[in-house]
Amino acid sequence: MKTYRVALLGCGPRGTSASRGYNALSRTEVVALCDINQERLNLLGDELDVSARYEDLDAMIQETEPDIVIIPTNTKFHFELAMRVLEYGVNIDMEKPMCVDLEQADAVIARAKEKGARIAIHHQGRVAPAMNAVAKAFAEGRIGRLRHIETSGKGYFGGYGLMNIGTHSLSNVIKFAGHCQSVSATVLTGGHPITPADVVPAPNGMGPVAGECITATMTFKNNLCATLYQHQFEKMDTTAYQLRLLGSEGQLCWKMNRAWLLPTPHYLPDGEHDLWQELDVKLPEGFESGTTVGEAEYAFAAEYVAALDEDRDHECSGSEAHHVLEIMMGIFESGAHQRAIQLPQLERRHPLLRWREENGLGPPEKD
Ligand SMILES: NC(=O)c1ccc[n+]([C@@H]2O[C@H](COP(=O)([O-])OP(=O)(O)OC[C@H]3O[C@@H](n4cnc5c(N)ncnc54)[C@H](O)[C@@H]3O)[C@@H](O)[C@H]2O)c1
């Protein structure tokens, strides 16, 4: 069976985590690393024992001929780097959010298709063991018919939380609900619906964003709705980040690397007993606990191997992440114009930039 050759473009914290996953897998070999930061390049090169170290991505790809290039850089570089890597027709594993707007994401998807390359976007929680436990219980019919989905963030500034954490949440939502038809969002700053002046550049190159508090309702086929909360808290709270599936016979709850089942659709919290049951979370085959390798990273890499073997897309494919971005841009559009937005949108430019232009404003500037 083929061993897939993996090259890493960016040896920061995320590149380190992702490459450890591929390095631990028997079917992938990390063959080359690239970073303009020599210290990071050498630190990771020494850890993974990879001698092919580059500062130039073209040289890395030409000389080492990888099957997959991982792109874990600041989001503002995703588009440019993906387009450069796609020139070589190489498959990509790129960090989330995929791009900062739909114009960029459309171009990446189109170029990948022309070049016959596959794209996976690093929504690793979607294929991680705890989410698999939720998916298994769901497929076994343990919550009956799906009635509603709820998902919430970690308490960042809402607009930034949407691009940063909401991208994972929405990828998880569409895993169960399918693709979204329309979105209706309330996007508030200082207690009022956002105005064009409330648009700001997001940290970490995630494009223009707005809203301290975002509440969005999405519609899907079969009368299914989902609600997403990205509300700014006084203090960040990672335990608030969760997914809840509400069914006719029970509920499922996912939080990072744990999962629970409530075997009844609703119950009185009378304090007598807690009906929530923790689900058995099975670690991926071949995964060794107690090392620096994350189980989600390992599972993400293993899914890429399976996808390439089977000549299909990764579950967290470029087109799934493209749809996630479609929803996120729809949320901003809906919040700005205070009306429901049908997806996909005809206008592909960033809705908040268009909105500012319509109001005589240029792109928002950093303070
Ligand atoms: N999936 C997750 O759970 C998760 C968690 C946190 C962050 N992220 C995402 O990860 C990304 C950021 O990752 P990070 O924090 O490791 O970033 P980082 O900026 O710390 O590291 C990126 C590295 O890439 C290098 N680089 C950038 N452009 C390059 C180029 N053209 N050639 C060679 N090297 C180049 C930089 O020198 C840097 O060392 C963002 O997209 C963010 O949204 C994902």
XYZ file of C-alpha atoms and ligand atoms in Angstrom:
411
model
C 0.000 0.000 0.000
C 1.212 3.451 -0.906
C 2.894 5.644 1.703
C 1.786 9.228 1.135
C 4.477 11.905 1.171
C 3.590 14.944 3.264
C 5.269 18.361 3.208
C 4.624 21.088 5.738
C 4.429 24.760 4.816
C 4.618 26.624 8.144
C 6.210 25.220 11.304
C 4.210 27.201 13.887
C 2.090 25.669 16.649
C -0.567 24.368 14.257
C 1.930 23.012 11.760
C 3.668 21.233 14.615
C 0.431 19.591 15.793
C -0.696 18.569 12.321
C 2.674 17.166 11.264
C 2.923 15.137 14.472
C -0.343 13.456 13.442
C 0.992 12.531 9.993
C 4.345 11.526 11.455
C 2.704 9.053 13.837
C 0.685 7.398 11.099
C 2.300 4.409 9.368
C 0.836 5.275 5.940
C 2.245 8.833 5.764
C 5.759 10.172 5.896
C 6.642 13.794 6.596
C 9.287 14.290 3.899
C 9.940 18.044 4.021
C 9.393 21.184 6.063
C 9.314 24.822 4.991
C 9.361 28.017 7.044
C 10.933 31.422 6.682
C 11.574 31.274 10.416
C 14.797 29.213 10.765
C 14.370 28.592 14.470
C 10.941 27.007 14.041
C 12.108 25.062 11.001
C 15.033 23.539 12.856
C 13.133 22.865 16.069
C 10.473 20.843 14.260
C 12.966 19.323 11.803
C 14.983 17.988 14.745
C 11.889 16.696 16.549
C 10.545 14.833 13.500
C 14.001 13.945 12.164
C 13.286 15.538 8.796
C 16.415 16.752 7.031
C 14.740 18.292 3.943
C 14.259 21.842 5.256
C 13.322 24.770 3.008
C 12.627 28.470 3.136
C 11.029 28.428 -0.291
C 7.884 26.462 -0.951
C 8.456 26.070 -4.700
C 11.851 24.461 -4.108
C 10.318 22.184 -1.468
C 7.569 20.944 -3.780
C 9.788 20.601 -6.849
C 12.504 18.698 -5.021
C 10.452 16.472 -2.702
C 7.281 15.811 -4.769
C 4.798 15.513 -1.915
C 1.300 14.026 -2.220
C -0.071 16.410 0.420
C 1.062 19.911 1.435
C -0.137 21.122 4.839
C -0.790 24.905 4.997
C -1.079 25.969 8.649
C -0.333 29.690 8.406
C -2.047 32.879 9.442
C -5.428 32.936 7.651
C -4.518 35.971 5.545
C -1.984 33.809 3.646
C -4.293 30.824 2.982
C -5.575 31.978 -0.394
C -2.226 32.945 -1.886
C -0.423 29.862 -0.599
C -3.180 27.450 -1.642
C -3.144 28.895 -5.173
C 0.636 28.536 -5.352
C 0.568 24.939 -4.133
C -2.273 24.085 -6.517
C -0.077 25.085 -9.468
C 1.697 21.784 -8.797
C -1.589 19.828 -8.622
C -0.714 18.690 -5.086
C -3.404 17.825 -2.520
C -3.759 20.292 0.336
C -4.523 20.115 4.051
C -5.158 23.757 5.014
C -6.023 25.340 8.333
C -9.392 26.879 9.037
C -11.064 29.195 8.228
C -10.516 28.228 4.604
C -10.272 31.820 3.322
C -11.477 35.268 4.348
C -14.222 35.610 1.733
C -16.156 33.711 -0.923
C -14.277 35.210 -3.873
C -11.095 33.593 -2.565
C -12.768 30.289 -1.668
C -14.498 30.065 -5.069
C -11.144 30.530 -6.808
C -9.402 27.878 -4.674
C -12.153 25.314 -5.322
C -12.144 26.054 -9.065
C -8.339 25.796 -9.318
C -8.268 22.516 -7.375
C -10.846 21.093 -9.768
C -8.845 22.193 -12.820
C -5.700 20.662 -11.366
C -7.355 17.445 -10.145
C -6.150 18.129 -6.579
C -8.059 17.447 -3.377
C -8.442 19.936 -0.551
C -9.096 19.201 3.112
C -9.676 21.986 5.620
C -8.465 21.345 9.144
C -11.799 21.069 10.968
C -10.233 18.176 12.854
C -12.925 17.968 15.570
C -15.391 16.756 12.945
C -13.527 13.476 12.440
C -12.140 13.145 15.971
C -13.089 10.222 18.250
C -15.627 12.106 20.394
C -17.533 13.343 17.327
C -17.437 9.806 15.932
C -19.093 8.618 19.159
C -21.863 11.190 18.645
C -22.226 10.198 14.980
C -22.427 6.505 15.902
C -25.151 7.084 18.510
C -27.006 9.298 16.045
C -26.771 6.705 13.245
C -28.042 4.022 15.637
C -31.190 6.112 16.093
C -30.578 6.728 19.783
C -32.085 10.235 19.712
C -34.756 9.426 17.113
C -35.567 12.098 14.555
C -33.349 15.171 14.638
C -35.384 18.225 15.656
C -32.838 20.958 16.250
C -29.094 21.626 16.602
C -27.465 24.177 18.894
C -23.839 25.208 18.917
C -21.957 27.814 20.920
C -18.492 29.339 21.044
C -15.835 30.135 23.626
C -16.801 33.744 24.362
C -14.589 35.641 21.922
C -15.788 38.882 20.300
C -18.697 37.460 18.235
C -17.483 38.266 14.724
C -14.002 36.945 15.423
C -15.476 33.941 17.249
C -17.547 33.162 14.165
C -14.508 33.048 11.853
C -12.270 31.305 14.374
C -14.497 28.842 16.288
C -17.780 29.133 14.382
C -16.046 27.628 11.343
C -15.523 24.393 13.360
C -19.053 24.577 14.810
C -20.673 24.987 11.412
C -18.641 22.161 9.935
C -19.991 19.987 12.748
C -23.558 21.216 12.201
C -23.541 20.390 8.480
C -22.132 16.937 9.236
C -25.538 16.127 10.759
C -27.906 18.592 9.073
C -26.593 18.646 5.492
C -26.226 21.901 3.618
C -27.892 25.068 4.836
C -30.623 26.761 2.788
C -30.948 30.138 4.488
C -29.662 32.060 7.462
C -31.161 34.724 9.669
C -28.841 36.424 12.147
C -28.985 39.018 14.885
C -25.584 40.671 15.114
C -25.290 43.150 17.972
C -22.656 45.565 19.211
C -23.209 47.746 22.266
C -26.779 46.441 22.470
C -27.780 47.618 18.964
C -27.748 45.965 15.530
C -24.363 46.542 13.908
C -23.764 49.619 11.765
C -21.127 49.926 9.016
C -18.935 51.778 11.529
C -18.914 48.676 13.772
C -16.969 46.609 11.208
C -13.391 45.926 12.348
C -10.456 43.868 11.078
C -10.338 40.513 12.887
C -7.173 39.439 14.704
C -5.031 36.771 13.029
C -5.813 37.881 9.481
C -9.390 36.571 9.452
C -10.783 39.493 7.452
C -13.396 42.100 8.355
C -15.807 41.103 11.130
C -18.549 42.716 13.209
C -20.680 42.010 16.255
C -19.953 41.428 19.910
C -22.878 38.998 20.050
C -24.074 36.876 17.155
C -27.144 34.648 17.237
C -27.881 32.926 13.944
C -30.669 30.571 12.910
C -30.085 28.347 9.915
C -32.635 26.335 7.969
C -32.059 22.936 6.375
C -34.166 20.360 4.523
C -37.089 18.658 6.308
C -37.991 21.613 8.559
C -34.696 21.276 10.426
C -33.197 24.380 12.042
C -29.941 25.018 13.861
C -28.917 27.893 16.091
C -25.398 29.204 16.482
C -24.311 31.464 19.327
C -21.085 33.423 19.177
C -21.472 35.687 22.194
C -18.666 37.660 23.769
C -18.197 36.768 27.441
C -16.375 38.815 30.086
C -13.885 35.989 30.233
C -13.210 33.310 27.645
C -14.729 29.937 28.553
C -13.609 26.968 26.457
C -16.131 24.672 28.167
C -18.971 26.687 26.592
C -17.856 25.453 23.161
C -20.263 22.653 22.355
C -22.671 20.999 19.938
C -26.112 19.726 20.998
C -28.319 17.541 18.837
C -31.929 17.567 20.014
C -33.997 14.623 18.798
C -37.498 13.221 19.219
C -36.213 10.572 21.657
C -33.087 12.046 23.185
C -30.210 14.468 22.953
C -26.508 14.229 22.185
C -23.895 16.626 23.488
C -20.309 17.048 22.237
C -17.561 18.999 23.958
C -14.015 18.788 22.549
C -12.980 15.215 23.325
C -16.045 13.995 25.229
C -19.609 13.079 24.298
C -22.861 12.376 26.153
C -26.331 10.965 25.490
C -29.555 11.999 27.203
C -31.959 9.120 26.506
C -35.078 11.281 26.698
C -35.975 14.383 24.650
C -36.433 16.577 27.717
C -36.416 15.975 31.438
C -37.036 17.822 34.656
C -33.765 18.843 36.280
C -35.168 17.764 39.684
C -31.743 16.994 41.083
C -32.614 13.384 41.871
C -30.541 11.877 39.143
C -28.555 12.994 36.163
C -29.758 11.119 33.132
C -26.878 12.177 30.889
C -24.679 9.166 30.039
C -21.118 9.618 28.885
C -20.470 7.802 25.600
C -17.592 5.449 25.009
C -15.033 7.326 22.881
C -12.928 4.913 20.801
C -9.433 6.058 19.928
C -8.351 5.619 16.289
C -6.757 2.309 15.324
C -2.989 2.435 15.840
C -3.126 5.609 17.958
C -0.858 5.616 21.019
C -2.006 7.687 23.999
C 0.395 9.599 26.234
C 2.552 11.161 23.511
C 2.567 14.669 22.027
C 0.354 13.458 19.163
C -3.244 14.650 19.423
C -5.968 12.089 18.754
C -7.886 14.535 16.548
C -4.766 15.270 14.476
C -4.098 11.560 14.053
C -7.727 10.926 13.054
C -7.635 13.802 10.564
C -4.491 12.434 8.902
C -5.903 8.878 8.869
C -9.068 10.134 7.154
C -6.900 11.755 4.448
C -5.145 8.440 3.836
C -8.498 6.638 3.565
C -9.862 9.337 1.243
C -6.858 9.196 -1.100
C -6.873 5.384 -1.087
C -10.563 5.436 -2.034
C -10.163 8.302 -4.530
C -12.691 10.462 -2.694
C -12.650 13.705 -0.748
C -11.720 13.999 2.914
C -14.814 14.282 5.108
C -13.608 17.837 5.910
C -13.281 18.648 2.220
C -12.703 21.996 0.577
C -16.298 22.002 -0.627
C -17.622 21.416 2.903
C -15.468 24.286 4.217
C -16.557 26.412 1.256
C -20.157 25.877 2.364
C -19.181 26.784 5.938
C -17.754 30.060 4.643
C -20.955 30.586 2.648
C -22.911 30.361 5.920
C -20.512 32.681 7.789
C -20.714 35.329 5.058
C -24.509 34.865 5.052
C -24.538 35.551 8.800
C -22.664 38.834 8.342
C -24.909 39.806 5.410
C -28.028 38.968 7.404
C -26.826 40.876 10.469
C -25.962 43.929 8.397
C -29.237 44.107 6.476
C -31.451 42.585 9.194
C -33.146 40.099 6.896
C -32.961 36.403 6.045
C -30.385 35.453 3.403
C -30.837 32.600 0.941
C -27.733 30.533 0.221
C -25.694 30.451 -1.900
C -25.396 34.200 -2.235
C -25.070 35.761 -5.688
C -22.684 38.456 -4.406
C -19.318 36.862 -3.654
C -17.434 39.877 -2.239
C -17.168 40.193 1.536
C -20.619 41.392 2.712
C -19.225 43.732 5.364
C -16.869 45.431 2.909
C -19.688 45.848 0.386
C -21.886 47.271 3.134
C -19.252 49.787 4.138
C -18.758 50.810 0.507
C -22.509 51.328 0.069
C -22.237 53.691 3.022
C -19.243 55.595 1.680
C -16.645 53.838 3.865
C -13.435 52.072 2.885
C -12.052 48.901 4.502
C -11.877 49.092 8.304
C -8.509 49.989 9.745
C -6.671 48.705 12.793
C -6.859 50.980 15.853
N -7.639 23.730 13.713
C -7.467 24.293 14.895
O -7.856 23.759 15.924
C -6.763 25.613 14.991
C -6.392 26.159 16.235
C -5.717 27.373 16.248
C -5.431 28.034 15.056
N -5.816 27.489 13.860
C -5.510 28.135 12.582
O -4.108 27.921 12.328
C -3.593 29.011 11.579
C -2.443 29.627 12.323
O -1.526 28.636 12.728
P -0.335 29.017 13.719
O -0.918 29.613 14.941
O 0.552 27.855 13.821
O 0.354 30.190 12.852
P 1.757 30.914 13.020
O 1.616 32.214 12.317
O 2.223 30.899 14.442
O 2.754 29.956 12.205
C 2.761 29.940 10.813
C 4.178 29.698 10.335
O 4.136 29.732 8.906
C 5.294 30.424 8.440
N 4.994 30.968 7.100
C 4.045 31.846 6.746
N 4.096 32.109 5.435
C 5.109 31.373 4.937
C 5.650 31.209 3.637
N 5.170 31.871 2.573
N 6.685 30.371 3.470
C 7.203 29.697 4.536
N 6.730 29.822 5.790
C 5.693 30.643 5.990
C 5.537 31.506 9.468
O 6.888 31.936 9.462
C 5.164 30.795 10.767
O 6.267 30.182 11.418
C -4.737 29.994 11.390
O -5.345 29.785 10.138
C -5.699 29.628 12.520
O -7.045 29.952 12.254
C -6.458 26.297 13.832
